Amino acid sequence: MNIAEAKQQIKNAMRAYFTKDEYGNFVIPPQAQRPVFLMGPPGIGKTAVMSEIASELGVGLLSYSMTHHTRQSALGLPLIVEKEYGGKRYEVSEYTMSEIIAAVYDMMEESGVNEGILFLDEINCVSETLTPTMLQFLQYKTFGRHSVPGGWIVVTAGNPPEYNRSAREFDIVTWDRLKRIDITPDYAAWKDYARKKGVHASVLTYLDAKKENFYRVEETVDGKSFVTARGWDDLSDMIKLYELKGIDVDHLLISQYIQNGEIAEDFAIYYDLFNKYKSDYRIDAILSGNAPEEIKTRAKNAPFDERLSLLGLMLDNAGCDIRRVIQKQDELSELLRILRQVKLGADINETLAEQKTLFEKARRRGSLSLADEHCFEFILEFLSSHVRHGSDFAAIKADFDSKVTELKASAAGAGDKLSCLFGFVEEVWPGGREMLILVTELSAGKNEARFISRYGCDAYYRHNEELMFYERQTEIIKELEKLEMEI
């Protein structure tokens, strides 16, 4: 299965494992809950997906790479204790609590969250001395005499032997106590994640055209040659920062992340071409409805791969505005909930202190998404500003209303860009595959679907219905939240 399917399987298992009966006991006792084992090649997003799951379920996340552990750090250190048996006293060896188990209890104390995920990566690649301890852990969820707390789900991951020489094969007894999930690379599944994160448009448009270059591991005369999802993701981050700082993105940088010479060179050539399109086509002019005739003529006569790049540039430009609108919408929605409590009499100083505590606990939980972190920071800044100025509620409401007005203006601007994008595609490529691609991309993007459901887009609805996506999208759109910006 792909990483998206694996993510859903893990979430389903966690919901089942967290289920309690009427007496507050787990329906499946913790010792009988099979640890999940993710088996798959490196760099396909096993670690990243665990953070997403923890964030979406609101539980803690503690991650360890087991190749960094010794038997002592995993099992604990030996100590001598005295015990009495049959009236006689004996010295008995025991072990201190494992560093890993102790870290779980620490997180519970610091974050106030009693449910979570203990994620142990590269578990089938541990040293020989640690192997018996890990096999015991997989079978009984204990290190020495210390068990994983109830409410914490164990998820492990490992690489097949063909990708890691130190990987060990488990016996049937061990496999029979695990919930094994085999994962294979899948560009379509990764692209959903990439859209949400905002992976650089050059990466997405390149891989749209050359999906076979998304993931590759080969043995060559010079050693292993590989390209992974992690490599593309990390390269995207660096491209954004290099562009922000005015540093050239060259083949030397690309080859540090795309460790296949042929693909690295191919992408380097494409990236230069991508930037040429970005400059030549004047994307801002197109999305303001002022595309010169020569631009339209060039786009009309362009080969299909150039059209894809141009479409990707336009979607990325409009998508950035849409993501900002959705982020601000979520921030104001959460702030609105808090301010309603203030209006009902909650003390703003106490509210600020409460939000700071929640933020700190969420950070310690280890699963706070970047969007949620920005939301907390926005709320803390808003409340802190009014505490400093001793504002009354009328001033607070006026400030909030001004931010709502700014949001509406930003949404209108993003909507205008979207309309101009549809207008350009309709005029330049009438009846072509480009419209199908445009509607498909907007339908698949979570932020784009939320934006259109909230603010509308006549051209999208028209073409969506024409392309027979309407019924599928209606069900999704009905479930999307609506924001009421009035206190």
Coordinates of C-alpha atoms in Angstrom, one line a residue:
M1 CA 0.0 0.0 0.0
N2 CA 1.1 3.6 -0.3
I3 CA 1.9 6.0 2.5
A4 CA -1.6 7.6 2.5
E5 CA -3.3 4.2 2.9
A6 CA -0.8 3.2 5.6
K7 CA -1.6 6.5 7.4
Q8 CA -5.3 5.6 7.4
Q9 CA -4.6 2.1 8.6
I10 CA -2.6 3.4 11.6
K11 CA -5.3 5.9 12.5
N12 CA -7.9 3.2 12.4
A13 CA -5.8 0.9 14.6
M14 CA -5.3 3.7 17.1
R15 CA -9.0 4.5 17.3
A16 CA -9.6 0.9 18.0
Y17 CA -6.8 0.5 20.6
F18 CA -8.0 3.7 22.4
T19 CA -11.5 2.3 22.7
K20 CA -12.6 1.7 26.4
D21 CA -15.6 -0.1 27.9
E22 CA -18.1 1.3 30.3
Y23 CA -15.7 0.7 33.2
G24 CA -12.9 2.7 31.6
N25 CA -10.8 -0.3 30.7
F26 CA -9.3 -0.7 27.2
V27 CA -11.4 -3.2 25.2
I28 CA -8.2 -4.6 23.8
P29 CA -5.8 -4.7 26.8
P30 CA -2.5 -2.8 26.2
Q31 CA -0.4 -6.0 26.3
A32 CA -2.6 -7.5 23.6
Q33 CA -2.4 -4.5 21.3
R34 CA -0.1 -5.5 18.5
P35 CA 2.6 -3.0 17.7
V36 CA 2.4 -1.6 14.1
F37 CA 5.4 -2.4 12.0
L38 CA 5.9 -0.2 8.9
M39 CA 8.1 -2.0 6.4
G40 CA 9.3 0.0 3.4
P41 CA 12.2 1.6 1.6
P42 CA 13.9 4.6 3.1
G43 CA 12.8 8.2 2.5
I44 CA 9.1 7.5 1.6
G45 CA 7.7 9.5 4.5
K46 CA 7.3 6.9 7.3
T47 CA 8.5 9.4 10.0
A48 CA 6.7 12.4 8.6
V49 CA 3.4 10.6 8.5
M50 CA 3.6 9.8 12.2
S51 CA 3.8 13.5 13.0
E52 CA 0.7 14.1 10.9
I53 CA -1.2 11.3 12.6
A54 CA -0.3 12.5 16.1
S55 CA -1.3 16.1 15.2
E56 CA -4.6 15.1 13.6
L57 CA -5.6 12.9 16.6
G58 CA -4.3 15.3 19.2
V59 CA -2.0 12.8 20.9
G60 CA 1.6 12.8 21.9
L61 CA 4.5 11.6 19.7
L62 CA 7.8 10.4 20.9
S63 CA 10.3 9.2 18.2
Y64 CA 13.5 7.3 18.5
S65 CA 15.9 5.9 15.9
M66 CA 16.9 2.6 17.5
T67 CA 20.3 2.4 15.6
H68 CA 21.4 5.2 18.0
H69 CA 20.7 3.1 21.1
T70 CA 22.7 0.6 23.0
R71 CA 21.4 -2.2 25.1
Q72 CA 22.0 -0.1 28.3
S73 CA 20.0 2.9 27.1
A74 CA 17.1 0.8 25.8
L75 CA 17.0 -1.7 28.7
G76 CA 18.3 0.4 31.6
L77 CA 21.3 -0.1 33.9
P78 CA 21.6 -3.0 36.2
L79 CA 21.3 -2.5 40.0
I80 CA 21.3 -4.8 43.0
V81 CA 18.3 -4.9 45.3
E82 CA 17.6 -7.0 48.4
K83 CA 14.5 -9.3 48.5
E84 CA 13.2 -11.8 51.0
Y85 CA 12.2 -15.3 49.9
G86 CA 11.2 -18.0 52.4
G87 CA 12.4 -15.9 55.3
K88 CA 15.8 -15.4 53.8
R89 CA 17.2 -12.2 52.2
Y90 CA 18.8 -12.3 48.8
E91 CA 20.6 -9.9 46.6
V92 CA 18.8 -9.7 43.2
S93 CA 19.8 -7.9 40.0
E94 CA 17.2 -5.6 38.4
Y95 CA 17.3 -2.8 35.9
T96 CA 16.6 0.9 36.1
M97 CA 13.8 2.3 34.0
S98 CA 14.6 2.4 30.3
E99 CA 15.5 5.9 28.9
I100 CA 12.7 5.3 26.3
I101 CA 10.0 4.4 28.8
A102 CA 11.0 7.2 31.1
A103 CA 10.7 9.7 28.2
V104 CA 7.1 8.6 27.7
Y105 CA 6.3 9.3 31.3
D106 CA 8.1 12.6 31.1
M107 CA 6.1 13.7 28.1
M108 CA 2.9 12.7 29.9
E109 CA 3.8 14.8 32.9
E110 CA 4.9 17.9 30.9
S111 CA 2.2 17.9 28.2
G112 CA -0.8 16.6 30.2
V113 CA -1.5 14.2 27.4
N114 CA -2.0 10.5 28.4
E115 CA -2.4 9.0 25.0
G116 CA 0.3 9.0 22.3
I117 CA 2.5 7.2 19.8
L118 CA 5.9 5.7 20.7
F119 CA 7.6 5.5 17.3
L120 CA 10.7 3.4 17.0
D121 CA 12.5 3.7 13.7
E122 CA 15.0 1.3 12.1
I123 CA 14.0 -1.3 14.6
N124 CA 15.2 -4.3 12.5
C125 CA 18.7 -2.7 12.2
V126 CA 19.8 -2.7 15.8
S127 CA 23.1 -4.2 17.0
E128 CA 23.4 -7.9 17.9
T129 CA 23.5 -7.1 21.6
L130 CA 20.3 -5.1 21.5
T131 CA 18.4 -7.6 19.2
P132 CA 17.1 -9.9 22.0
T133 CA 15.9 -6.8 24.0
M134 CA 14.0 -5.5 21.0
L135 CA 12.4 -8.8 20.2
Q136 CA 11.2 -9.0 23.8
F137 CA 9.8 -5.5 23.5
L138 CA 7.9 -6.3 20.3
Q139 CA 6.4 -9.3 21.8
Y140 CA 5.5 -7.9 25.3
K141 CA 5.9 -4.1 25.0
T142 CA 8.3 -4.1 27.9
F143 CA 11.9 -3.0 28.4
G144 CA 13.1 -5.1 31.3
R145 CA 10.3 -5.0 33.9
H146 CA 8.9 -1.7 32.7
S147 CA 6.0 -1.5 30.3
V148 CA 4.8 1.1 27.9
P149 CA 2.0 3.0 29.7
G150 CA -1.5 2.1 28.7
G151 CA -2.9 4.5 26.1
W152 CA 0.4 4.7 24.2
I153 CA 0.5 2.9 20.9
V154 CA 3.7 1.4 19.7
V155 CA 4.6 2.0 16.0
T156 CA 7.8 0.7 14.6
A157 CA 9.5 1.0 11.2
G158 CA 12.2 -0.7 9.3
N159 CA 13.8 -1.1 5.9
P160 CA 13.9 -4.4 3.8
P161 CA 17.3 -6.0 3.7
E162 CA 17.9 -4.9 0.1
Y163 CA 18.0 -1.3 1.3
N164 CA 20.0 -1.8 4.5
R165 CA 22.7 -4.4 5.0
S166 CA 22.3 -4.4 8.7
A167 CA 18.6 -5.2 8.6
R168 CA 17.6 -8.5 10.2
E169 CA 14.8 -10.8 9.4
F170 CA 12.3 -11.6 12.2
D171 CA 11.1 -15.1 13.0
I172 CA 7.5 -16.1 12.6
V173 CA 6.9 -15.9 16.3
T174 CA 7.8 -12.2 16.3
W175 CA 5.9 -11.4 13.0
D176 CA 2.8 -13.1 14.5
R177 CA 2.7 -10.5 17.3
L178 CA 3.0 -7.5 14.9
K179 CA 0.6 -5.6 12.8
R180 CA 2.7 -5.4 9.6
I181 CA 2.1 -2.8 7.0
D182 CA 4.2 -3.0 3.8
I183 CA 4.6 0.4 2.1
T184 CA 5.7 1.1 -1.5
P185 CA 6.6 4.5 -3.1
D186 CA 3.7 6.2 -4.7
Y187 CA 3.9 9.7 -6.3
A188 CA 0.2 10.4 -6.3
A189 CA 0.0 9.8 -2.5
W190 CA 3.1 11.9 -1.9
K191 CA 1.7 14.7 -4.0
D192 CA -1.3 15.1 -1.7
Y193 CA 1.2 15.7 1.1
A194 CA 3.3 18.0 -1.1
R195 CA 0.4 20.2 -2.1
K196 CA -0.6 20.7 1.5
K197 CA 2.9 21.5 2.5
G198 CA 3.5 23.8 -0.4
V199 CA 6.4 21.9 -2.1
H200 CA 8.1 24.1 -4.7
A201 CA 6.3 24.2 -8.0
S202 CA 9.4 23.3 -10.0
V203 CA 9.5 19.9 -8.1
L204 CA 5.9 19.2 -8.6
T205 CA 5.7 20.1 -12.3
Y206 CA 8.9 18.2 -13.0
L207 CA 7.6 15.1 -11.3
D208 CA 4.1 15.4 -12.9
A209 CA 5.9 15.0 -16.2
K210 CA 8.4 12.4 -15.1
K211 CA 6.8 10.3 -12.4
E212 CA 9.4 7.6 -13.0
N213 CA 12.0 9.9 -11.4
F214 CA 10.1 10.3 -8.1
Y215 CA 11.7 7.3 -6.4
R216 CA 14.6 5.2 -7.6
V217 CA 17.3 3.1 -5.9
E218 CA 19.9 1.5 -8.1
E219 CA 23.2 -0.4 -7.6
T220 CA 25.9 1.0 -9.9
V221 CA 29.7 0.5 -10.3
D222 CA 30.2 3.6 -8.2
G223 CA 27.9 2.4 -5.4
K224 CA 24.2 3.0 -4.7
S225 CA 22.4 5.7 -6.7
F226 CA 19.1 6.8 -5.2
V227 CA 16.3 9.4 -5.3
T228 CA 13.7 9.4 -2.5
A229 CA 10.6 11.3 -1.5
R230 CA 12.6 12.8 1.4
G231 CA 15.2 14.0 -1.0
W232 CA 12.6 15.9 -3.1
D233 CA 11.0 17.4 0.0
D234 CA 14.2 18.6 1.5
L235 CA 15.4 19.9 -1.8
S236 CA 12.2 21.9 -2.1
D237 CA 12.8 23.5 1.3
M238 CA 16.4 24.5 0.2
I239 CA 15.2 25.9 -3.2
K240 CA 12.7 28.2 -1.4
L241 CA 15.4 29.5 1.0
Y242 CA 18.0 29.9 -1.7
E243 CA 15.5 31.9 -3.8
L244 CA 14.5 34.0 -0.7
K245 CA 18.2 34.8 -0.1
G246 CA 19.1 35.3 -3.7
I247 CA 21.4 32.4 -3.9
D248 CA 21.7 30.4 -7.1
V249 CA 20.2 27.0 -7.2
D250 CA 22.7 24.9 -9.2
H251 CA 23.5 21.4 -10.1
L252 CA 25.9 21.2 -7.1
L253 CA 23.0 21.9 -4.7
I254 CA 20.5 19.6 -6.4
S255 CA 23.0 16.6 -6.5
Q256 CA 23.3 16.8 -2.7
Y257 CA 19.6 15.8 -2.4
I258 CA 19.0 13.9 -5.6
Q259 CA 21.7 11.4 -5.5
N260 CA 21.3 10.0 -8.9
G261 CA 23.5 11.8 -11.4
E262 CA 21.2 11.5 -14.4
I263 CA 18.1 12.7 -12.6
A264 CA 19.9 15.5 -10.8
E265 CA 21.3 16.8 -14.0
D266 CA 17.9 16.5 -15.7
F267 CA 16.2 18.4 -12.9
A268 CA 18.9 21.1 -12.9
I269 CA 18.2 21.7 -16.6
Y270 CA 14.5 21.7 -16.0
Y271 CA 14.8 24.2 -13.0
D272 CA 16.6 26.7 -15.2
L273 CA 13.9 26.3 -17.9
F274 CA 11.2 26.6 -15.2
N275 CA 12.7 30.0 -14.1
K276 CA 12.9 31.1 -17.7
Y277 CA 9.2 30.4 -18.1
K278 CA 8.5 32.2 -14.9
S279 CA 10.3 35.3 -16.2
D280 CA 9.1 35.1 -19.8
Y281 CA 5.4 34.5 -19.1
R282 CA 4.9 37.3 -16.6
I283 CA 2.7 35.3 -14.3
D284 CA 1.6 38.4 -12.3
A285 CA 0.2 39.9 -15.5
I286 CA -1.7 36.8 -16.4
L287 CA -3.3 36.5 -13.0
S288 CA -4.3 40.1 -12.9
G289 CA -6.1 39.6 -16.3
N290 CA -3.6 41.7 -18.2
A291 CA -1.7 39.1 -20.2
P292 CA -0.2 40.7 -23.3
E293 CA -1.2 39.1 -26.7
E294 CA 2.3 37.9 -27.3
I295 CA 2.2 35.9 -24.0
K296 CA -1.1 34.4 -25.0
T297 CA 0.2 33.5 -28.5
R298 CA 3.3 31.9 -27.1
A299 CA 1.3 29.8 -24.6
K300 CA -1.2 28.8 -27.3
N301 CA 1.7 27.5 -29.5
A302 CA 3.8 26.0 -26.7
P303 CA 4.5 22.3 -26.5
F304 CA 2.6 20.4 -23.9
D305 CA 5.5 20.1 -21.4
E306 CA 5.9 23.9 -21.5
R307 CA 2.1 24.3 -21.0
L308 CA 2.3 22.1 -17.9
S309 CA 5.1 24.2 -16.5
L310 CA 3.2 27.4 -17.1
L311 CA 0.0 25.9 -15.5
G312 CA 2.1 24.8 -12.5
L313 CA 3.5 28.3 -12.1
M314 CA 0.0 29.9 -12.2
L315 CA -1.4 27.3 -9.8
D316 CA 1.5 27.8 -7.4
N317 CA 1.1 31.6 -7.5
A318 CA -2.6 31.5 -6.9
G319 CA -2.2 28.6 -4.4
C320 CA 0.2 30.6 -2.2
D321 CA -2.5 33.3 -1.8
I322 CA -5.2 30.7 -1.1
R323 CA -3.0 29.0 1.6
R324 CA -2.5 32.3 3.3
V325 CA -6.2 33.0 3.3
I326 CA -7.0 29.6 4.7
Q327 CA -4.4 29.9 7.4
K328 CA -5.6 33.4 8.4
Q329 CA -9.2 32.1 8.3
D330 CA -8.3 29.3 10.7
E331 CA -6.5 31.7 13.0
L332 CA -9.4 34.1 13.2
S333 CA -11.8 31.3 13.7
E334 CA -9.9 30.1 16.7
L335 CA -9.5 33.7 18.0
L336 CA -13.2 34.2 17.6
R337 CA -14.0 31.3 19.8
I338 CA -11.7 32.7 22.5
L339 CA -13.0 36.2 22.3
R340 CA -16.6 35.0 22.7
Q341 CA -15.5 33.7 26.1
V342 CA -14.0 37.1 26.9
K343 CA -17.2 38.8 25.9
L344 CA -19.1 36.5 28.3
G345 CA -16.9 37.6 31.2
A346 CA -13.6 35.6 31.0
D347 CA -10.6 37.6 32.2
I348 CA -8.3 38.4 29.3
N349 CA -5.2 38.1 31.5
E350 CA -6.3 34.7 32.6
T351 CA -7.2 33.8 29.0
L352 CA -3.7 34.8 27.8
A353 CA -2.1 32.7 30.5
E354 CA -4.2 29.8 29.6
Q355 CA -3.3 30.1 26.0
K356 CA 0.4 30.2 26.8
T357 CA 0.0 27.1 28.9
L358 CA -1.8 25.3 26.1
F359 CA 0.8 26.3 23.6
E360 CA 3.7 25.0 25.8
K361 CA 1.9 21.7 26.4
A362 CA 1.2 21.3 22.7
R363 CA 4.8 21.9 21.9
R364 CA 5.9 19.3 24.5
R365 CA 3.4 16.8 23.0
G366 CA 5.8 16.6 20.0
S367 CA 3.1 16.7 17.4
L368 CA 2.3 20.4 16.9
S369 CA 2.0 21.2 13.2
L370 CA 3.5 24.3 11.8
A371 CA 0.1 25.8 11.0
D372 CA -1.1 25.2 14.5
E373 CA 2.1 26.7 15.9
H374 CA 1.5 29.8 13.8
C375 CA -2.1 29.9 15.0
F376 CA -1.0 29.9 18.7
E377 CA 1.5 32.6 18.0
F378 CA -1.0 34.8 16.3
I379 CA -3.5 34.5 19.1
L380 CA -0.8 35.1 21.8
E381 CA 0.3 38.3 20.0
F382 CA -3.3 39.5 19.6
L383 CA -4.1 39.0 23.3
S384 CA -0.8 40.2 24.6
S385 CA -1.2 43.5 22.6
H386 CA -4.5 44.2 24.2
V387 CA -3.3 43.2 27.7
R388 CA -0.4 45.6 27.3
H389 CA -2.7 48.5 26.3
G390 CA -5.5 47.7 28.8
S391 CA -8.0 47.5 26.0
D392 CA -11.7 47.3 26.7
F393 CA -13.8 44.9 24.7
A394 CA -14.9 47.5 22.2
A395 CA -11.3 48.1 21.2
I396 CA -10.7 44.4 21.1
K397 CA -13.7 43.9 18.8
A398 CA -12.6 46.8 16.6
D399 CA -9.2 45.2 16.2
F400 CA -10.7 41.8 15.4
D401 CA -13.1 43.4 12.9
S402 CA -10.2 45.1 11.1
K403 CA -8.5 41.8 10.7
V404 CA -11.7 40.2 9.3
T405 CA -11.8 43.1 6.8
E406 CA -8.2 42.4 5.8
L407 CA -9.1 38.7 5.4
K408 CA -12.0 39.5 3.1
A409 CA -9.8 41.7 1.0
S410 CA -7.1 39.0 0.8
A411 CA -9.8 36.4 -0.1
A412 CA -11.2 38.7 -2.8
G413 CA -7.7 39.1 -4.3
A414 CA -7.1 35.4 -4.3
G415 CA -10.5 34.9 -5.9
D416 CA -9.7 37.4 -8.6
K417 CA -6.5 35.5 -9.4
L418 CA -8.4 32.2 -9.6
S419 CA -10.9 33.8 -12.0
C420 CA -8.1 35.2 -14.2
L421 CA -6.4 31.8 -14.2
F422 CA -9.6 30.2 -15.5
G423 CA -10.1 33.0 -18.0
F424 CA -6.6 32.6 -19.4
V425 CA -7.0 28.8 -19.8
E426 CA -10.4 29.2 -21.4
E427 CA -9.0 31.7 -23.9
V428 CA -5.7 30.2 -24.7
W429 CA -6.4 26.4 -24.5
P430 CA -10.1 26.1 -25.2
G431 CA -11.3 22.5 -25.0
G432 CA -7.8 21.2 -24.1
R433 CA -6.5 18.9 -21.4
E434 CA -5.2 21.9 -19.5
M435 CA -8.7 22.7 -18.1
L436 CA -9.0 19.1 -17.0
I437 CA -5.7 19.4 -15.2
L438 CA -6.6 22.7 -13.6
V439 CA -9.9 21.5 -12.2
T440 CA -8.4 18.3 -11.0
E441 CA -5.6 20.1 -9.2
L442 CA -8.0 22.5 -7.5
S443 CA -10.3 19.6 -6.6
A444 CA -7.5 17.6 -5.0
G445 CA -6.0 20.5 -3.0
K446 CA -7.5 20.6 0.5
N447 CA -6.9 24.3 0.9
E448 CA -8.2 25.1 -2.6
A449 CA -11.4 23.1 -2.0
R450 CA -12.0 24.9 1.3
F451 CA -11.4 28.3 -0.3
I452 CA -13.8 27.6 -3.1
S453 CA -16.5 26.2 -0.8
R454 CA -16.2 29.3 1.4
Y455 CA -15.7 32.1 -1.2
G456 CA -16.9 30.5 -4.4
C457 CA -15.6 30.5 -7.9
D458 CA -18.1 30.4 -10.8
A459 CA -15.7 29.2 -13.4
Y460 CA -14.6 26.3 -11.2
Y461 CA -18.2 25.2 -10.6
R462 CA -19.0 25.4 -14.3
H463 CA -16.1 23.4 -15.5
N464 CA -16.2 21.1 -12.5
E465 CA -19.7 20.1 -13.5
E466 CA -18.8 19.9 -17.2
L467 CA -15.9 17.5 -16.3
M468 CA -18.3 15.3 -14.2
F469 CA -16.5 16.0 -10.9
Y470 CA -19.4 17.9 -9.4
E471 CA -21.1 15.0 -7.5
R472 CA -17.8 13.8 -6.0
Q473 CA -16.8 17.3 -4.9
T474 CA -20.3 18.3 -3.5
E475 CA -20.0 15.6 -0.8
I476 CA -16.6 16.9 0.2
I477 CA -17.5 20.5 0.2
K478 CA -20.6 19.9 2.4
E479 CA -18.2 18.6 5.1
L480 CA -15.9 21.6 5.0
E481 CA -16.2 24.1 7.8
K482 CA -17.8 27.5 7.4
L483 CA -16.5 30.5 9.2
E484 CA -18.8 33.0 10.7
M485 CA -16.8 36.2 11.5
E486 CA -19.1 38.0 13.9
I487 CA -18.8 38.3 17.7

